[in-house]
Coordinates of C-alpha atoms in Angstrom, one line a residue:
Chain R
X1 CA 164.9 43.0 -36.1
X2 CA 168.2 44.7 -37.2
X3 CA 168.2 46.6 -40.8
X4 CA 170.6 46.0 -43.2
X5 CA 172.4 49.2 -44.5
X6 CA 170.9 48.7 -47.7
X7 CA 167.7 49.4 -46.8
X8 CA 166.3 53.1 -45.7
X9 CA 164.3 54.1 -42.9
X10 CA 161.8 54.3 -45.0
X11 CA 161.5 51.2 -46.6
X12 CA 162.2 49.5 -43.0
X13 CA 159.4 51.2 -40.4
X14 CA 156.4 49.5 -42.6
X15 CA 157.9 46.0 -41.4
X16 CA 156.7 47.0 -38.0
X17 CA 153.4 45.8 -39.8
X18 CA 151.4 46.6 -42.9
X19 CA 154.0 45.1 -45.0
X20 CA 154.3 41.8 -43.0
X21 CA 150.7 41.8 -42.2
X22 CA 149.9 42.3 -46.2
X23 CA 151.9 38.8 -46.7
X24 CA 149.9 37.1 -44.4
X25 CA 146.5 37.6 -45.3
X26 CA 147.9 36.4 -48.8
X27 CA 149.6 33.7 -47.5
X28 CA 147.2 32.4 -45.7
X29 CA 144.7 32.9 -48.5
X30 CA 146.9 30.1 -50.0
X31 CA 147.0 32.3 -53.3
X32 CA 148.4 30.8 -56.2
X33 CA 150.4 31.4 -58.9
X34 CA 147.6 31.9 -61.8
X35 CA 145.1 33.0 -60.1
X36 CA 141.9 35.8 -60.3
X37 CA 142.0 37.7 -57.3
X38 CA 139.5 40.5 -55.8
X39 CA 140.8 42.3 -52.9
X40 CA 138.2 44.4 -50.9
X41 CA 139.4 48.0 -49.8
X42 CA 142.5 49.5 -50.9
X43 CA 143.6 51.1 -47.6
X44 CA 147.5 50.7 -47.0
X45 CA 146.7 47.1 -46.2
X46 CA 144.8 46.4 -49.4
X47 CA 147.4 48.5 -51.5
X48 CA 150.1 46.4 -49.6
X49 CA 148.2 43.0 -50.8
X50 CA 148.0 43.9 -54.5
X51 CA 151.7 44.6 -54.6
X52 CA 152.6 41.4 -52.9
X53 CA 150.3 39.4 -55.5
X54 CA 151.1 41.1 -58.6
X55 CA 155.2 41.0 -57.7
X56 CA 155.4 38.1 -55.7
X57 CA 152.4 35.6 -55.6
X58 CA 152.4 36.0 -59.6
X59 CA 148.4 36.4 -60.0
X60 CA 146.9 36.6 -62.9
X61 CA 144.4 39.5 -62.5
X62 CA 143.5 41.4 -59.2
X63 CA 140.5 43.3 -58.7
X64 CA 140.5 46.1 -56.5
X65 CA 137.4 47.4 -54.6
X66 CA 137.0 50.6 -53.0
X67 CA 135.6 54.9 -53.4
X68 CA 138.7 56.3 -53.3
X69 CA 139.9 57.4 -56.8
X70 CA 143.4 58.2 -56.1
X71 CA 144.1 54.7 -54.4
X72 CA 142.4 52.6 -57.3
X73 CA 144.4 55.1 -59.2
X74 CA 147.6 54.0 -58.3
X75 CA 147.2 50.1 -57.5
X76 CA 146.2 50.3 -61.6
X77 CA 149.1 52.1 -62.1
X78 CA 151.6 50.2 -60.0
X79 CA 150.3 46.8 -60.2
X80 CA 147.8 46.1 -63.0
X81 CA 144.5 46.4 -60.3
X82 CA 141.1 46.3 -62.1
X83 CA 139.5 48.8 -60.5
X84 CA 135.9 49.1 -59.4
X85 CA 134.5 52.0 -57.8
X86 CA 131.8 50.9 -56.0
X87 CA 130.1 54.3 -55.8
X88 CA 129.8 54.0 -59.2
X89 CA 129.4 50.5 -59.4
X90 CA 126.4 49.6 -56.9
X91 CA 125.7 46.0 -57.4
X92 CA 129.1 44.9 -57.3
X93 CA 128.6 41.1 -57.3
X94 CA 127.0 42.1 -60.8
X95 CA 130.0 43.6 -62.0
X96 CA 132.1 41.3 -60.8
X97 CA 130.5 38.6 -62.8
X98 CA 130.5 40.8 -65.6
X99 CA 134.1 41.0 -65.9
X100 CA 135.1 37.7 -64.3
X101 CA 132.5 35.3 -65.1
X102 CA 132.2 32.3 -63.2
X103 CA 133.6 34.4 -59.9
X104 CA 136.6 34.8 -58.2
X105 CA 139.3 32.3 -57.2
X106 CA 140.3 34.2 -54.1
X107 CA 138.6 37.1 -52.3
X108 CA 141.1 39.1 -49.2
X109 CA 139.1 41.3 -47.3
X110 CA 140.9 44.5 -46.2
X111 CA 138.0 46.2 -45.5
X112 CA 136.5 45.5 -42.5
X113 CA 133.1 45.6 -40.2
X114 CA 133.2 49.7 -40.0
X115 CA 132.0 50.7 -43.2
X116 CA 128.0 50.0 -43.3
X117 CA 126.5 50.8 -46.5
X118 CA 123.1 50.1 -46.4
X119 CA 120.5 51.7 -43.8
X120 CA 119.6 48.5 -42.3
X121 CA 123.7 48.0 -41.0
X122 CA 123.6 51.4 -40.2
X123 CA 120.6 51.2 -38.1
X124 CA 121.0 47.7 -36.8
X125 CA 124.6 49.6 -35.5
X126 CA 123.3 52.1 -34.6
X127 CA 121.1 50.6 -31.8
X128 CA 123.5 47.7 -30.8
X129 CA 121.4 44.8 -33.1
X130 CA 125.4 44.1 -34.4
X131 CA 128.7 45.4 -33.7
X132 CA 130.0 44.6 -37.6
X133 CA 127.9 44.7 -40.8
X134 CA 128.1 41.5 -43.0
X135 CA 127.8 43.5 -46.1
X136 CA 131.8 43.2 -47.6
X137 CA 132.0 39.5 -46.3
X138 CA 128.5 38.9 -48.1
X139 CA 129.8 40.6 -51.8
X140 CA 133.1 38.2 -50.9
X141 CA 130.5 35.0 -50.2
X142 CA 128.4 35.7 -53.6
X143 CA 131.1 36.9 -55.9
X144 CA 134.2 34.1 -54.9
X145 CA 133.7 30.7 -57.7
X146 CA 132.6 27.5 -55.9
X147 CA 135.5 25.7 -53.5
X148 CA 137.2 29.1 -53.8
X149 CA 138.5 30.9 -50.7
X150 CA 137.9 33.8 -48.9
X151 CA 140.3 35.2 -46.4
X152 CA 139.5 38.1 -43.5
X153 CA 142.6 40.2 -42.5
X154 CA 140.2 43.4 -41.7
X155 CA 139.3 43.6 -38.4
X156 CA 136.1 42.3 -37.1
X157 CA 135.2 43.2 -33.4
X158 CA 132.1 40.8 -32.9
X159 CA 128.6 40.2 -33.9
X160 CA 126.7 40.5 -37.5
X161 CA 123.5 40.1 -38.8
X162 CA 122.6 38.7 -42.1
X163 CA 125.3 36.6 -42.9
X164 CA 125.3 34.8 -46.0
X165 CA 126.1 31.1 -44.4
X166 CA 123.9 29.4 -46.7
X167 CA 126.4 29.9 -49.4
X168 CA 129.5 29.5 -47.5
X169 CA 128.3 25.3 -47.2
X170 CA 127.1 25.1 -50.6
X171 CA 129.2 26.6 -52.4
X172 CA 132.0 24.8 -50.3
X173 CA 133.7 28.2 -49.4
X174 CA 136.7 28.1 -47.5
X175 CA 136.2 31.2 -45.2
X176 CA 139.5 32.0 -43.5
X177 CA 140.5 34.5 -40.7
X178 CA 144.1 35.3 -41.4
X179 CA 144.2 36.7 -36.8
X180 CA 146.5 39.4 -36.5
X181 CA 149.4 38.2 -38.4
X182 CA 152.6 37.0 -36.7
X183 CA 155.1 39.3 -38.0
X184 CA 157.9 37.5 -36.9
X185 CA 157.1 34.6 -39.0
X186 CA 157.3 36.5 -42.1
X187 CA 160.1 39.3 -41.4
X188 CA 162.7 37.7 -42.9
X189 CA 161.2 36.6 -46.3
X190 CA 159.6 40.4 -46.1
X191 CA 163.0 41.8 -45.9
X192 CA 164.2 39.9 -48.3
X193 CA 162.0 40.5 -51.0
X194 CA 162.6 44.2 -50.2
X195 CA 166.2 44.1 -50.5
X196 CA 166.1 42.1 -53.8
X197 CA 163.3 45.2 -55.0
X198 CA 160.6 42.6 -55.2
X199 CA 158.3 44.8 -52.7
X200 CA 159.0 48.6 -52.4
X201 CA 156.9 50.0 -49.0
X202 CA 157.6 53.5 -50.3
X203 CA 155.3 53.3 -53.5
X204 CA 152.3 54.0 -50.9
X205 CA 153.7 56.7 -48.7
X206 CA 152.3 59.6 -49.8
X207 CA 153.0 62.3 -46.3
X208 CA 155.5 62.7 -44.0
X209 CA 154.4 64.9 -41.2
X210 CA 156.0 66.0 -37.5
X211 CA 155.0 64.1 -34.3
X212 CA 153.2 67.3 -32.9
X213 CA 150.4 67.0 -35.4
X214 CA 149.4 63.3 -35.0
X215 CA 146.1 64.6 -33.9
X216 CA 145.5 66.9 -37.0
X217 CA 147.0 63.8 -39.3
X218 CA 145.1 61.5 -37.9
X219 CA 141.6 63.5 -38.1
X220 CA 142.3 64.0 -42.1
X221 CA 143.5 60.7 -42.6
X222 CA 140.0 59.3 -41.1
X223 CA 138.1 61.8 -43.7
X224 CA 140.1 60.6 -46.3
X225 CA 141.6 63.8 -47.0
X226 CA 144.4 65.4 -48.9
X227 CA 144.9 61.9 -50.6
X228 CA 146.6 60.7 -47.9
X229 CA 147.4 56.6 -48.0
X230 CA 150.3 56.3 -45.4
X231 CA 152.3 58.7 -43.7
X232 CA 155.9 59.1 -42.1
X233 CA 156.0 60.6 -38.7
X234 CA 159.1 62.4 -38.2
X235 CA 160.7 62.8 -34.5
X236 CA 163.5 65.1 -33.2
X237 CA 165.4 62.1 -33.7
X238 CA 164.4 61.2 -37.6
X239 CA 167.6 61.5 -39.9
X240 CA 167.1 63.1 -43.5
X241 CA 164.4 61.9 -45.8
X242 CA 165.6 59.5 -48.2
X243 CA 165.2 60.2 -51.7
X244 CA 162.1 59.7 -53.7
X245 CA 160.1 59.8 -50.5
X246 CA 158.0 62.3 -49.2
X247 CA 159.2 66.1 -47.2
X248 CA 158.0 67.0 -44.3
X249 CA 154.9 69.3 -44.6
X250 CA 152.2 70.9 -42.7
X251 CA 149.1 68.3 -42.3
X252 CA 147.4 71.9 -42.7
X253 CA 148.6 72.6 -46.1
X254 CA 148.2 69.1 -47.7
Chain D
X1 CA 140.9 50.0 -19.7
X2 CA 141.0 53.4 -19.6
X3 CA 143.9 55.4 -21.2
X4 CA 146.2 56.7 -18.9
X5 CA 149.0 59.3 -18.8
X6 CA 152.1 58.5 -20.8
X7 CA 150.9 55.8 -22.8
X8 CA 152.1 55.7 -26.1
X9 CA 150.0 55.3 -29.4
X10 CA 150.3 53.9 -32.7
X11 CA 152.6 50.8 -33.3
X12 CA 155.2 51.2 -36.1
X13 CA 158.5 52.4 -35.3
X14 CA 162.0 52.2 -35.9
X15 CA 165.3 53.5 -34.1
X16 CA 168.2 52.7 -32.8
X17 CA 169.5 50.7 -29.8
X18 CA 170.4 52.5 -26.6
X19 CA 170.6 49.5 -24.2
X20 CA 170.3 45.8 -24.0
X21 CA 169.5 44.0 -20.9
X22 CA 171.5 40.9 -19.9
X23 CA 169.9 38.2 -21.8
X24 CA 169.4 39.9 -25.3
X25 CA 171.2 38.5 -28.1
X26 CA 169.8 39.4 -31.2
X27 CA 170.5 43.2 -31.2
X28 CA 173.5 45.5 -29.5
X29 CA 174.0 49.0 -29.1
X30 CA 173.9 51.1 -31.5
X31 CA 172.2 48.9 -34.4
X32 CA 169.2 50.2 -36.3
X33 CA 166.1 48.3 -35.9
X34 CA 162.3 48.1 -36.2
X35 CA 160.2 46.5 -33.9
X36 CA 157.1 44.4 -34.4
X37 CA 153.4 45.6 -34.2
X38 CA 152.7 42.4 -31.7
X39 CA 154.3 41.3 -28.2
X40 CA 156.0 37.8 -28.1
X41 CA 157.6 35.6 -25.5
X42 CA 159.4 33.4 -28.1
X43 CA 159.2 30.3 -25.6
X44 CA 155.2 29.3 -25.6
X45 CA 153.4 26.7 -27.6
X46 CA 151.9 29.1 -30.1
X47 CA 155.5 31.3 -30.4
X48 CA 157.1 27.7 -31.2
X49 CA 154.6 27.1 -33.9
X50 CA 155.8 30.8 -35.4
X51 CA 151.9 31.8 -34.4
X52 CA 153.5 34.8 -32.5
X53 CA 150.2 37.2 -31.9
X54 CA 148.7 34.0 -30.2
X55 CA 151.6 34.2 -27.5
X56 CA 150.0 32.8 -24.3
X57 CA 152.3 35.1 -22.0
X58 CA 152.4 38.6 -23.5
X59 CA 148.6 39.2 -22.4
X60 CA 147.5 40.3 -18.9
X61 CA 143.8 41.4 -20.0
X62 CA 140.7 38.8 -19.8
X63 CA 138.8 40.8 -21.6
X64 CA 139.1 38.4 -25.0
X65 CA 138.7 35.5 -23.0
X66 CA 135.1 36.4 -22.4
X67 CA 133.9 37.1 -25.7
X68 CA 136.2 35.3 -28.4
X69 CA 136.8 32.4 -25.6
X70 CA 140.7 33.2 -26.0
X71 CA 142.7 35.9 -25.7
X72 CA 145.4 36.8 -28.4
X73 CA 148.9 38.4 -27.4
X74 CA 149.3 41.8 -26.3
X75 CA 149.8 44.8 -29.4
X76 CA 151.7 48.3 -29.1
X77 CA 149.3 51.0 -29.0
X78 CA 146.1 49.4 -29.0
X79 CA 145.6 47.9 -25.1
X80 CA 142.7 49.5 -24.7
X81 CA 140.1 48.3 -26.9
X82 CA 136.7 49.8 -25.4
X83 CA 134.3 48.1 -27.6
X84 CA 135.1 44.7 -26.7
X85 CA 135.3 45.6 -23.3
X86 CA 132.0 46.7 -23.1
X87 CA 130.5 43.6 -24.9
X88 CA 132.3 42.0 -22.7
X89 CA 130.1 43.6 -19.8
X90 CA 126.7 43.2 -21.2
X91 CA 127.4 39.0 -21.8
X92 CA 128.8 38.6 -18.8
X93 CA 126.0 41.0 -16.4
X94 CA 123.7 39.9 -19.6
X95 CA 120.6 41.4 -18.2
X96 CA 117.7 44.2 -19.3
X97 CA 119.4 47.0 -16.9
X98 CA 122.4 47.0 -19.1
X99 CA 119.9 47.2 -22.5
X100 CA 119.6 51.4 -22.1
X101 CA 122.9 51.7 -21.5
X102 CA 123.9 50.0 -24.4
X103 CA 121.8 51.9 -26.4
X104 CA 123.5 55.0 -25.5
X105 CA 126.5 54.0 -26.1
X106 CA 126.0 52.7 -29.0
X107 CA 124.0 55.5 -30.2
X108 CA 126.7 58.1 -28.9
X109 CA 129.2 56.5 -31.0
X110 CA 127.4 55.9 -34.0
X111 CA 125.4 59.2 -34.3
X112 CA 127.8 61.2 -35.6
X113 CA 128.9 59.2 -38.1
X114 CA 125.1 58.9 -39.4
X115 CA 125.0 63.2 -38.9
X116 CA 127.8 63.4 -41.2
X117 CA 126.6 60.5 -43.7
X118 CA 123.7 62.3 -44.6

């Protein structure tokens, strides 16, 4: 799609789709205006989704789930996210009834089937018993309120063991894969709400590092190092940085 | 499904037109744009219900077809997807030969992630 002058690099690249893809898992989570909302994993996706509810879907609280200080850190700072740090707090379900009694409206996974937690996903992964554990849709199943919803845009490559579907019928979930979202459908209400200020990609771009060392960028990024939460890869062919955002450094000295 | 030489990775970028073919309307030399994550053909039944990353024509792969029963469209970056692939093999040749294999792969992948858990 062509970019209005308006709106910097910058702010633009992310339409190519975490920012669209954000909108649709909480469009198609139906959220409303109101409404308690946890949101598992705070990855640029995640971070992404509690901007778009707090500015734009209007909810009333979000809760954000993840380990990583500095990214509960900010969505608190930016957007008002409860945080819960679930290597603090085990039994999540058990906090989250704690400080939302009665359970969640909505729950929007952002997590995904990668990150095991207990041995038994770990081994049954291990040896090919499952391809994804069932763990973050489980803590979704058990803490989302009866007739709530609960909405997938992680990705999930196939099988899982232990899945809660006992819960998912009686408690009359709505369980809800968002599919890789359309990011046509969306661009031009995304862009809009970016030009009016409504959304501002920037708040989560934290690095902006040269092409050469995607390799190095993209080990640290998967160790969850140097804080990174989403970078700008500059070309020979990327104009100056625009201001307020990130200079180009060394992945090596972040 | 192997990688090969000169594919490109990752799947958000931005620039600026070079050159438009004949039948492109939305976009002329010289303007700045970014470009979508997923491939679309604009014309199918899916792309005319706005459900562009089901497009039925920007796909060539059967891989999905096997396992999820449909495939999704084609996405920048990522048309190589080995796990699914392999999945793929073991329902389709489902059979014990395939059981040892599948345990090393799945154990060479996974190890050193369990190595660095603990």
């Amino acid at each position: 799609m062509k970019i209005p002058d308006s709106v910097s690099d910058e702010k633009a690249l992310y339409l190519s789709d975490i920012v669209p893809t954000a909108y649709h898992a909480v469009w198609s989570a139906d959220v409303q205006e109101g409404e308690v909302i946890g949101v598992w994993g705070l990855g640029p996706i995640g971070l992404n989704v509690c901007q778009w509810l707090r500015n734009v879907f209007k909810a009333k609280r979000i809760i954000g789930i993840d380990n990583v200080p500095a990214r509960l850190e900010l969505a608190q700072k930016h957007w008002g996210v409860e945080p819960i740090n679930f290597d603090t707090d085990k039994d999540i379900v058990a906090k989250l009834e704690e400080i939302v009694p009665g359970g969640l409206d909505r729950s929007i996974d952002c997590a995904g089937f990668r990150y095991a937690k207990s041995m038994l996903h770990k081994v049954e992964r291990a040896v090919g018993l499952e391809t994804d554990t069932s763990e973050v849709l489980n803590e979704m199943i058990r803490a989302t309120k009866k007739f709530g919803t609960i909405s997938l845009i992680a990705d999930y490559a196939a099988y899982t063991n232990h899945f809660l579907i006992g819960a998912i019928m009686e408690k009359g979930l709505r369980l809800i894969g968002c599919g890789q979202a359309p990011i046509q459908r969306h661009w031009d209400q995304c862009l809009e709400h970016i030009v009016k200020g409504e959304f501002d990609p920037t708040i989560i771009l934290t690095h902006r590092f040269p092409l050469e060392q995607c390799v190095e960028v993209y080990q640290r990024f998967d160790k969850k190092e140097a804080s990174i939460m989403k970078t700008y890869i500059n070309t020979k062919f990327t104009g100056p940085a625009a201001p307020g955002t990130p200079k180009l450094s060394n992945v090596n000295d972040a | 499904m192997q990688m090969k030489k000169d594919d490109i990775l990752g799947h958000e970028c931005i620039g600026v037109v070079e050159k438009v073919g004949p039948t492109v309307t939305k976009v002329k030399p010289g303007d700045r744009v970014v470009s979508s994550f997923n491939i679309a053909c604009g014309k199918c039944d899916y792309c005319k219900k706005k459900l562009f990353t089901s497009c039925e024509a920007a796909n060539n792969s059967s891989v999905m077809d096997e396992l999820y029963g449909h495939r999704i469209a084609g996405v920048m970056g990522y048309s190589h997807v080995s796990i699914c692939l392999y999945l793929t093999y073991c329902i389709k040749y489902s059979s014990i030969f395939l059981v040892p294999w599948w345990f090393l792969w799945c154990s060479s992948r996974i190890w050193p992630y369990l190595v660095w858990q603990y």
